[in-house]
C-alpha cells in the first residue's frame, strides 16, 4: 500500500514513536495488577491535558462510543435535555439523547458561526429547566470552535450538567475542564492526540457521577454504562478486557503533547497562517467566525467539483484531504492541521499540491497558495 500523507481532520498522521510503543509486549490486563497502576497513570496524564481533577476513563471505542456512553449513562426517559446545535455533530447529539428517551429541546445557532453565548443566556432566562445540555467544542465538519469557556459556566448557573464533545479540540484548543466547570467531556484518540483510531476518553465531574449513580431506572446498556466503572481501581476490575496495545499508543501520544509546551500555540499560529493563505489566494472559508485551530473548511470554488480536487490530490500527490457529509457534501474541502499534521512542512506540501490542483483545473486565483502560507506565518 502506497500510504498517502493523511491531512484529514482525523484520523491524522501517527508519529513513529507511537507506532513503536504499540508494538511493546503485552500482559494480561485483567489479571496483572501492575496494569491497573499503568492505566491510572495514563488517566492522570489525561487529567493534566484536560486541566482537571475529575476522574478520567479510557474507553475501548472511538469518539462515538464516548458520546453514546454519556447519553446512555446520564439520561433517563422523560429528562429534558438542551441540545446546543450549530452543526452536524451538535444536531446528531440530539438523536442520541432521543434514543435514550430524552425530551430534547434544540437551541439552534447559525451553522456558519460559533454559538453566541449572549443569545444562549437570553434563551436560558426564559427556559432553563433542563437536567443536561449537550454541546460540541469543535464542529469538525464546518471547522468552527464554540466558546465552551463561556457556555459551560452559564449552564452551571442554572444547575444544568454539560456533556461536551471535545473530540476534535483536545490537544489543539485550550481546555480547562475544572475552571470552565465542564461536567462530562469526551476526547478521542485519532484527532489532535494523533494516536490511531480506536479509543476515547471521558472526564466525569462529581455531579455527573451523582446523576449516574442515583438514577431511578437502570442504564440500558452494558458497554455504554459509565457507572459500572466507578470503583475500577479500588476493586481492580474492568468491565471488559482493556485494549492494552492501543493504550500503549495513547500513552506515548499524550506524552508527546505534554512534553511540547507550545502545542496549543502552534495550532493557533499554523491555523491563522493557513486561513490567511486561503483568503489571500481568493478562496472562501465556510465559517464566518469561530474559526477552528484544528481544521479549516474551505468552500469549493465555482468551476471545479470536490471529487476532482480530492482525486487529483490523491492520485497525483498522494495526499489525502477530506470533504464533508450531510448538507456540506461536495460543497467543501477540509484540511486538518491537528496534532501530527500541524507542522509547517506538512501544510506547505499540502498547499503546494492544492495550488497545482486548482491550476490543473484552470481555476484562476491569486498567486501561489503555498507562498501565501509562507508569507503569513
Ligand atoms: C471525529 C469526531 C467524533 C468521533 O467520530 P468518529 O466516528 O471517530 O469519526 C465525534 N465528534 C466530533 C466532533 C468529531 O470530530
Tab-separated table of C-alpha atoms and ligand atoms in Angstrom:
chain	number	residue	atom	x	y	z
A	1	UNK	CA	0.000	0.000	0.000
A	2	UNK	CA	1.365	3.394	-1.028
A	3	UNK	CA	0.390	5.231	2.131
A	4	UNK	CA	-0.772	8.779	1.447
A	5	UNK	CA	0.029	11.786	3.633
A	6	UNK	CA	-3.186	11.971	5.655
A	7	UNK	CA	-4.154	15.616	6.041
A	8	UNK	CA	-7.739	14.841	7.028
A	9	UNK	CA	-9.277	16.216	10.239
A	10	UNK	CA	-8.845	12.839	11.888
A	11	UNK	CA	-7.529	10.264	11.684
A	12	UNK	CA	-4.246	12.128	11.492
A	13	UNK	CA	-0.685	11.059	10.917
A	14	UNK	CA	0.658	8.932	13.774
A	15	UNK	CA	4.234	9.512	14.941
A	16	UNK	CA	6.644	6.616	14.589
A	17	UNK	CA	7.257	6.590	18.371
A	18	UNK	CA	3.551	5.949	18.924
A	19	UNK	CA	3.551	3.069	16.465
A	20	UNK	CA	6.613	1.570	18.107
A	21	UNK	CA	5.033	1.976	21.552
A	22	UNK	CA	2.060	-0.070	20.334
A	23	UNK	CA	4.340	-2.950	19.470
A	24	UNK	CA	5.506	-3.439	23.094
A	25	UNK	CA	4.976	-6.814	24.676
A	26	UNK	CA	1.650	-7.187	26.449
A	27	UNK	CA	0.484	-8.594	29.727
A	28	UNK	CA	-2.958	-9.822	30.781
A	29	UNK	CA	-4.638	-6.504	31.591
A	30	UNK	CA	-7.340	-8.144	33.735
A	31	UNK	CA	-5.076	-10.247	35.940
A	32	UNK	CA	-1.766	-8.402	36.060
A	33	UNK	CA	-2.274	-5.835	38.818
A	34	UNK	CA	0.520	-3.625	37.519
A	35	UNK	CA	-1.733	-2.846	34.543
A	36	UNK	CA	-4.210	-1.119	36.891
A	37	UNK	CA	-1.419	1.179	38.032
A	38	UNK	CA	-0.422	1.808	34.427
A	39	UNK	CA	-3.990	2.632	33.388
A	40	UNK	CA	-4.251	5.020	36.350
A	41	UNK	CA	-1.014	6.717	35.321
A	42	UNK	CA	-2.349	7.424	31.829
A	43	UNK	CA	-5.619	8.586	33.262
A	44	UNK	CA	-3.566	11.104	35.313
A	45	UNK	CA	-1.755	12.289	32.195
A	46	UNK	CA	-5.112	12.882	30.523
A	47	UNK	CA	-6.249	14.860	33.586
A	48	UNK	CA	-3.224	17.074	33.095
A	49	UNK	CA	-4.096	17.541	29.427
A	50	UNK	CA	-7.677	18.476	30.360
A	51	UNK	CA	-6.704	20.574	33.387
A	52	UNK	CA	-8.964	18.681	35.743
A	53	UNK	CA	-9.053	16.753	38.993
A	54	UNK	CA	-12.143	14.869	37.776
A	55	UNK	CA	-11.920	11.141	37.079
A	56	UNK	CA	-10.880	10.222	33.544
A	57	UNK	CA	-11.761	6.876	31.971
A	58	UNK	CA	-10.335	5.454	28.763
A	59	UNK	CA	-12.927	3.503	26.764
A	60	UNK	CA	-12.422	0.845	24.131
A	61	UNK	CA	-14.037	2.541	21.138
A	62	UNK	CA	-13.526	5.743	19.175
A	63	UNK	CA	-15.260	9.055	19.917
A	64	UNK	CA	-18.800	7.969	19.143
A	65	UNK	CA	-18.697	5.444	21.996
A	66	UNK	CA	-17.956	8.323	24.373
A	67	UNK	CA	-20.918	10.335	23.086
A	68	UNK	CA	-23.283	7.400	23.315
A	69	UNK	CA	-21.985	6.299	26.736
A	70	UNK	CA	-22.547	9.810	28.105
A	71	UNK	CA	-26.140	9.846	26.845
A	72	UNK	CA	-26.889	6.269	27.918
A	73	UNK	CA	-25.478	6.822	31.411
A	74	UNK	CA	-26.854	10.282	32.209
A	75	UNK	CA	-30.275	10.306	30.540
A	76	UNK	CA	-33.437	8.758	31.931
A	77	UNK	CA	-36.649	8.600	29.904
A	78	UNK	CA	-38.502	11.912	30.096
A	79	UNK	CA	-35.465	14.017	31.054
A	80	UNK	CA	-35.403	17.443	29.455
A	81	UNK	CA	-32.131	17.897	27.562
A	82	UNK	CA	-30.982	21.070	25.841
A	83	UNK	CA	-29.165	20.301	22.610
A	84	UNK	CA	-26.948	23.216	21.606
A	85	UNK	CA	-26.768	22.858	17.860
A	86	UNK	CA	-24.715	24.753	15.306
A	87	UNK	CA	-23.551	21.872	13.165
A	88	UNK	CA	-23.744	18.247	12.160
A	89	UNK	CA	-22.278	16.809	15.366
A	90	UNK	CA	-24.268	19.208	17.543
A	91	UNK	CA	-27.530	18.141	15.939
A	92	UNK	CA	-26.550	14.473	15.974
A	93	UNK	CA	-26.117	14.641	19.748
A	94	UNK	CA	-29.870	15.271	19.948
A	95	UNK	CA	-30.538	11.966	18.154
A	96	UNK	CA	-28.540	10.074	20.789
A	97	UNK	CA	-30.460	11.845	23.545
A	98	UNK	CA	-33.774	10.891	21.967
A	99	UNK	CA	-32.609	7.304	21.582
A	100	UNK	CA	-32.284	7.152	25.386
A	101	UNK	CA	-35.707	8.707	25.942
A	102	UNK	CA	-34.895	12.381	26.493
A	103	UNK	CA	-37.284	15.159	25.671
A	104	UNK	CA	-34.899	17.230	23.562
A	105	UNK	CA	-35.134	20.984	23.098
A	106	UNK	CA	-32.820	22.447	20.454
A	107	UNK	CA	-31.040	25.762	20.807
A	108	UNK	CA	-30.135	26.283	17.192
A	109	UNK	CA	-27.324	28.640	16.212
A	110	UNK	CA	-26.168	29.854	12.814
A	111	UNK	CA	-24.349	26.931	11.151
A	112	UNK	CA	-21.633	29.250	9.839
A	113	UNK	CA	-20.925	30.854	13.211
A	114	UNK	CA	-19.868	29.911	16.724
A	115	UNK	CA	-22.613	29.674	19.330
A	116	UNK	CA	-23.373	33.135	20.671
A	117	UNK	CA	-23.196	32.828	24.466
A	118	UNK	CA	-25.208	36.052	24.831
A	119	UNK	CA	-28.101	34.614	22.821
A	120	UNK	CA	-27.918	31.400	24.802
A	121	UNK	CA	-28.057	33.442	28.006
A	122	UNK	CA	-31.268	35.182	26.855
A	123	UNK	CA	-32.738	31.817	25.884
A	124	UNK	CA	-31.943	30.349	29.315
A	125	UNK	CA	-33.541	33.299	31.095
A	126	UNK	CA	-36.886	32.105	29.701
A	127	UNK	CA	-36.378	28.347	29.804
A	128	UNK	CA	-33.787	26.696	31.988
A	129	UNK	CA	-35.482	23.629	33.406
A	130	UNK	CA	-33.009	21.172	31.874
A	131	UNK	CA	-31.187	18.318	33.540
A	132	UNK	CA	-28.480	18.215	30.883
A	133	UNK	CA	-27.135	20.089	27.900
A	134	UNK	CA	-25.072	18.724	25.023
A	135	UNK	CA	-22.619	20.775	23.027
A	136	UNK	CA	-19.707	20.372	20.658
A	137	UNK	CA	-16.401	22.103	21.325
A	138	UNK	CA	-15.143	21.967	17.727
A	139	UNK	CA	-17.647	21.249	14.954
A	140	UNK	CA	-15.249	19.307	12.750
A	141	UNK	CA	-17.362	19.291	9.544
A	142	UNK	CA	-17.710	23.086	9.484
A	143	UNK	CA	-14.422	23.992	11.205
A	144	UNK	CA	-15.997	26.038	13.991
A	145	UNK	CA	-14.891	26.181	17.628
A	146	UNK	CA	-17.564	27.074	20.163
A	147	UNK	CA	-16.851	29.190	23.268
A	148	UNK	CA	-17.186	26.381	25.806
A	149	UNK	CA	-15.378	28.636	28.292
A	150	UNK	CA	-18.476	30.893	28.305
A	151	UNK	CA	-21.177	28.281	27.687
A	152	UNK	CA	-20.343	25.751	30.414
A	153	UNK	CA	-20.213	28.232	33.321
A	154	UNK	CA	-23.501	29.692	32.052
A	155	UNK	CA	-25.155	26.249	32.106
A	156	UNK	CA	-23.756	25.668	35.599
A	157	UNK	CA	-25.513	28.797	36.875
A	158	UNK	CA	-28.797	27.024	36.173
A	159	UNK	CA	-27.576	23.705	37.566
A	160	UNK	CA	-27.508	22.138	34.091
A	161	UNK	CA	-24.986	19.325	33.628
A	162	UNK	CA	-22.888	19.746	30.474
A	163	UNK	CA	-21.865	16.954	28.089
A	164	UNK	CA	-19.155	18.302	25.814
A	165	UNK	CA	-17.864	16.619	22.663
A	166	UNK	CA	-14.301	17.867	22.532
A	167	UNK	CA	-13.087	15.028	20.286
A	168	UNK	CA	-11.509	17.276	17.658
A	169	UNK	CA	-10.405	20.056	20.021
A	170	UNK	CA	-8.472	18.431	22.892
A	171	UNK	CA	-4.766	18.857	22.241
A	172	UNK	CA	-5.300	21.679	19.728
A	173	UNK	CA	-7.534	24.190	21.522
A	174	UNK	CA	-7.257	25.380	25.118
A	175	UNK	CA	-9.368	23.349	27.539
A	176	UNK	CA	-9.822	23.998	31.248
A	177	UNK	CA	-12.305	21.400	32.435
A	178	UNK	CA	-12.326	22.492	36.091
A	179	UNK	CA	-12.135	26.229	35.593
A	180	UNK	CA	-14.867	26.164	32.949
A	181	UNK	CA	-16.990	23.778	35.048
A	182	UNK	CA	-17.369	21.170	32.328
A	183	UNK	CA	-19.106	18.027	33.615
A	184	UNK	CA	-18.629	15.247	31.106
A	185	UNK	CA	-16.021	15.848	28.434
A	186	UNK	CA	-15.272	13.429	25.609
A	187	UNK	CA	-11.982	13.126	23.722
A	188	UNK	CA	-10.844	10.708	21.026
A	189	UNK	CA	-7.516	9.152	20.120
A	190	UNK	CA	-7.393	9.877	16.395
A	191	UNK	CA	-7.762	13.670	16.192
A	192	UNK	CA	-5.278	16.102	17.781
A	193	UNK	CA	-3.954	13.352	20.056
A	194	UNK	CA	-2.641	11.621	16.917
A	195	UNK	CA	-2.901	8.035	18.077
A	196	UNK	CA	-4.666	5.516	15.821
A	197	UNK	CA	-8.489	5.407	15.919
A	198	UNK	CA	-9.929	3.030	18.492
A	199	UNK	CA	-10.032	4.772	21.866
A	200	UNK	CA	-11.895	7.585	23.514
A	201	UNK	CA	-11.681	9.067	26.987
A	202	UNK	CA	-14.162	10.827	29.215
A	203	UNK	CA	-13.709	13.101	32.207
A	204	UNK	CA	-16.545	12.877	34.720
A	205	UNK	CA	-17.356	15.502	37.366
A	206	UNK	CA	-18.784	14.613	40.768
A	207	UNK	CA	-22.208	15.972	39.734
A	208	UNK	CA	-22.177	13.746	36.651
A	209	UNK	CA	-21.233	10.706	38.766
A	210	UNK	CA	-24.039	11.542	41.219
A	211	UNK	CA	-26.616	11.582	38.424
A	212	UNK	CA	-25.438	8.232	37.065
A	213	UNK	CA	-25.411	6.557	40.462
A	214	UNK	CA	-28.732	7.959	41.739
A	215	UNK	CA	-30.897	7.005	38.785
A	216	UNK	CA	-34.471	5.783	39.132
A	217	UNK	CA	-34.179	3.459	36.146
A	218	UNK	CA	-31.245	1.202	35.222
A	219	UNK	CA	-28.804	2.193	32.482
A	220	UNK	CA	-30.000	0.269	29.440
A	221	UNK	CA	-26.576	-0.714	28.161
A	222	UNK	CA	-23.541	-2.560	29.397
A	223	UNK	CA	-20.869	-1.382	27.001
A	224	UNK	CA	-22.039	2.238	27.272
A	225	UNK	CA	-22.538	2.139	31.019
A	226	UNK	CA	-20.081	4.523	32.676
A	227	UNK	CA	-21.460	3.958	36.188
A	228	UNK	CA	-20.032	0.428	36.366
A	229	UNK	CA	-16.560	1.949	36.150
A	230	UNK	CA	-16.965	3.876	39.410
A	231	UNK	CA	-14.669	1.692	41.551
A	232	UNK	CA	-12.492	0.061	38.897
A	233	UNK	CA	-9.281	0.937	40.706
A	234	UNK	CA	-10.358	0.001	44.252
A	235	UNK	CA	-11.849	-3.277	43.069
A	236	UNK	CA	-9.142	-3.969	40.468
A	237	UNK	CA	-11.838	-4.726	37.957
A	238	UNK	CA	-12.548	-3.610	34.389
A	239	UNK	CA	-15.932	-4.198	32.727
A	240	UNK	CA	-14.135	-5.738	29.754
A	241	UNK	CA	-10.579	-6.608	28.746
A	242	UNK	CA	-8.604	-3.473	28.048
A	243	UNK	CA	-7.049	-2.936	24.589
A	244	UNK	CA	-3.571	-2.771	26.026
A	245	UNK	CA	-1.663	-2.122	22.792
A	246	UNK	CA	-3.881	0.842	21.918
A	247	UNK	CA	-3.357	2.171	25.420
A	248	UNK	CA	0.431	1.946	24.956
A	249	UNK	CA	-0.002	4.081	21.847
A	250	UNK	CA	-2.244	6.601	23.599
A	251	UNK	CA	0.246	6.890	26.454
A	252	UNK	CA	3.087	7.712	24.075
A	253	UNK	CA	0.954	10.177	22.075
A	254	UNK	CA	-0.162	12.026	25.217
A	255	UNK	CA	3.440	12.160	26.459
A	256	UNK	CA	4.417	13.810	23.206
A	257	UNK	CA	1.760	16.507	23.694
A	258	UNK	CA	2.539	17.137	27.370
A	259	UNK	CA	6.223	17.451	26.553
A	260	UNK	CA	5.560	20.082	23.884
A	261	UNK	CA	4.709	23.206	25.849
A	262	UNK	CA	3.925	25.166	22.686
A	263	UNK	CA	1.401	22.719	21.224
A	264	UNK	CA	-1.665	24.933	21.651
A	265	UNK	CA	0.192	27.998	20.419
A	266	UNK	CA	1.477	26.049	17.386
A	267	UNK	CA	-2.086	25.073	16.447
A	268	UNK	CA	-3.206	28.695	16.714
A	269	UNK	CA	-0.273	30.058	14.708
A	270	UNK	CA	-0.500	27.451	11.925
A	271	UNK	CA	-4.292	27.768	11.717
A	272	UNK	CA	-4.112	31.553	11.419
A	273	UNK	CA	-1.439	31.320	8.716
A	274	UNK	CA	-3.450	28.655	6.912
A	275	UNK	CA	-6.613	30.768	6.871
A	276	UNK	CA	-4.780	33.899	5.788
A	277	UNK	CA	-3.202	31.973	2.887
A	278	UNK	CA	-6.616	30.655	1.796
A	279	UNK	CA	-8.121	34.156	1.867
A	280	UNK	CA	-5.143	35.829	0.143
A	281	UNK	CA	-5.416	33.197	-2.575
A	282	UNK	CA	-9.046	34.225	-3.124
A	283	UNK	CA	-10.870	31.214	-1.688
A	284	UNK	CA	-13.700	31.462	0.807
A	285	UNK	CA	-13.878	29.886	4.265
A	286	UNK	CA	-17.099	28.209	5.329
A	287	UNK	CA	-17.126	29.664	8.873
A	288	UNK	CA	-17.916	33.333	9.280
A	289	UNK	CA	-16.483	33.380	12.806
A	290	UNK	CA	-15.290	30.956	15.486
A	291	UNK	CA	-12.577	29.616	13.159
A	292	UNK	CA	-11.162	26.349	14.465
A	293	UNK	CA	-7.472	25.999	15.177
A	294	UNK	CA	-7.541	22.304	14.299
A	295	UNK	CA	-9.414	22.108	10.972
A	296	UNK	CA	-10.163	24.524	8.144
A	297	UNK	CA	-13.249	24.183	5.957
A	298	UNK	CA	-12.992	25.845	2.540
A	299	UNK	CA	-15.845	26.323	0.061
A	300	UNK	CA	-15.238	24.547	-3.248
A	301	UNK	CA	-14.927	27.365	-5.823
A	302	UNK	CA	-17.064	27.503	-8.972
A	303	UNK	CA	-15.670	25.652	-11.977
A	304	UNK	CA	-14.464	22.505	-10.246
A	305	UNK	CA	-16.066	19.604	-8.374
A	306	UNK	CA	-14.989	18.444	-4.950
A	307	UNK	CA	-14.359	14.931	-6.283
A	308	UNK	CA	-11.954	16.265	-8.926
A	309	UNK	CA	-9.893	18.063	-6.287
A	310	UNK	CA	-9.921	15.069	-3.955
A	311	UNK	CA	-8.910	12.600	-6.678
A	312	UNK	CA	-6.207	14.820	-8.139
A	313	UNK	CA	-4.667	15.458	-4.715
A	314	UNK	CA	-4.608	11.740	-4.005
A	315	UNK	CA	-3.623	10.389	-7.403
A	316	UNK	CA	-1.037	13.000	-8.370
A	317	UNK	CA	0.401	13.978	-4.972
A	318	UNK	CA	-0.581	11.093	-2.693
A	319	UNK	CA	-2.173	13.482	-0.218
A	320	UNK	CA	-5.480	12.610	1.380
A	321	UNK	CA	-7.778	15.528	2.136
A	322	UNK	CA	-11.404	15.412	3.226
A	323	UNK	CA	-14.757	16.699	2.127
A	324	UNK	CA	-17.711	16.650	4.454
A	325	UNK	CA	-21.007	14.828	4.754
A	326	UNK	CA	-24.684	15.664	5.176
A	327	UNK	CA	-25.592	19.137	3.846
A	328	UNK	CA	-21.908	20.020	3.283
A	329	UNK	CA	-21.315	17.045	0.975
A	330	UNK	CA	-19.433	18.132	-2.180
A	331	UNK	CA	-19.566	21.773	-1.051
A	332	UNK	CA	-16.362	21.992	0.987
A	333	UNK	CA	-12.773	20.855	1.249
A	334	UNK	CA	-11.469	20.157	4.730
A	335	UNK	CA	-7.857	20.010	5.778
A	336	UNK	CA	-6.862	19.023	9.277
A	337	UNK	CA	-3.975	20.886	10.855
A	338	UNK	CA	-4.201	18.976	14.090
A	339	UNK	CA	-1.689	17.039	16.154
A	340	UNK	CA	0.989	15.453	13.989
A	341	UNK	CA	-0.420	17.257	10.916
A	342	UNK	CA	0.145	20.633	12.495
A	343	UNK	CA	3.658	21.305	11.243
A	344	UNK	CA	4.682	23.883	8.669
A	345	UNK	CA	6.320	21.318	6.340
A	346	UNK	CA	3.194	19.185	6.014
A	347	UNK	CA	0.965	22.214	5.481
A	348	UNK	CA	3.376	23.628	2.902
A	349	UNK	CA	3.440	20.365	0.912
A	350	UNK	CA	-0.348	20.126	1.067
A	351	UNK	CA	-0.962	23.713	-0.034
A	352	UNK	CA	1.587	23.448	-2.830
A	353	UNK	CA	-0.254	20.392	-4.158
A	354	UNK	CA	-3.601	22.123	-3.748
A	355	UNK	CA	-2.288	25.126	-5.671
A	356	UNK	CA	-1.188	22.868	-8.546
A	357	UNK	CA	-4.533	21.061	-8.414
A	358	UNK	CA	-6.541	24.265	-8.837
A	359	UNK	CA	-4.248	25.339	-11.675
A	360	UNK	CA	-4.675	21.939	-13.306
A	361	UNK	CA	-8.425	22.513	-13.451
A	362	UNK	CA	-7.994	26.040	-14.800
A	363	UNK	CA	-9.224	27.789	-11.663
A	364	UNK	CA	-7.855	31.333	-11.667
A	365	UNK	CA	-6.811	32.513	-8.234
A	366	UNK	CA	-4.266	34.968	-6.789
A	367	UNK	CA	-0.622	33.933	-6.919
A	368	UNK	CA	0.579	30.750	-5.264
A	369	UNK	CA	-1.191	29.266	-2.263
A	370	UNK	CA	1.864	27.826	-0.530
A	371	UNK	CA	3.749	31.123	-0.890
A	372	UNK	CA	0.865	32.940	0.788
A	373	UNK	CA	1.246	30.478	3.641
A	374	UNK	CA	4.977	31.159	3.953
A	375	UNK	CA	4.315	34.901	3.962
A	376	UNK	CA	1.550	34.572	6.516
A	377	UNK	CA	3.469	32.541	9.016
B	1	LIG	C1	-14.295	12.602	14.931
B	1	LIG	C2	-15.339	13.129	15.801
B	1	LIG	C3	-16.113	12.280	16.598
B	1	LIG	C4	-15.908	10.787	16.577
B	1	LIG	O1	-16.343	10.307	15.370
B	1	LIG	P1	-15.590	9.153	14.558
B	1	LIG	O2	-16.571	8.088	14.375
B	1	LIG	O3	-14.415	8.753	15.345
B	1	LIG	O4	-15.204	9.771	13.257
B	1	LIG	C5	-17.052	12.846	17.422
B	1	LIG	N1	-17.254	14.179	17.460
B	1	LIG	C6	-16.530	15.024	16.724
B	1	LIG	C7	-16.791	16.489	16.823
B	1	LIG	C8	-15.554	14.534	15.868
B	1	LIG	O5	-14.824	15.366	15.118
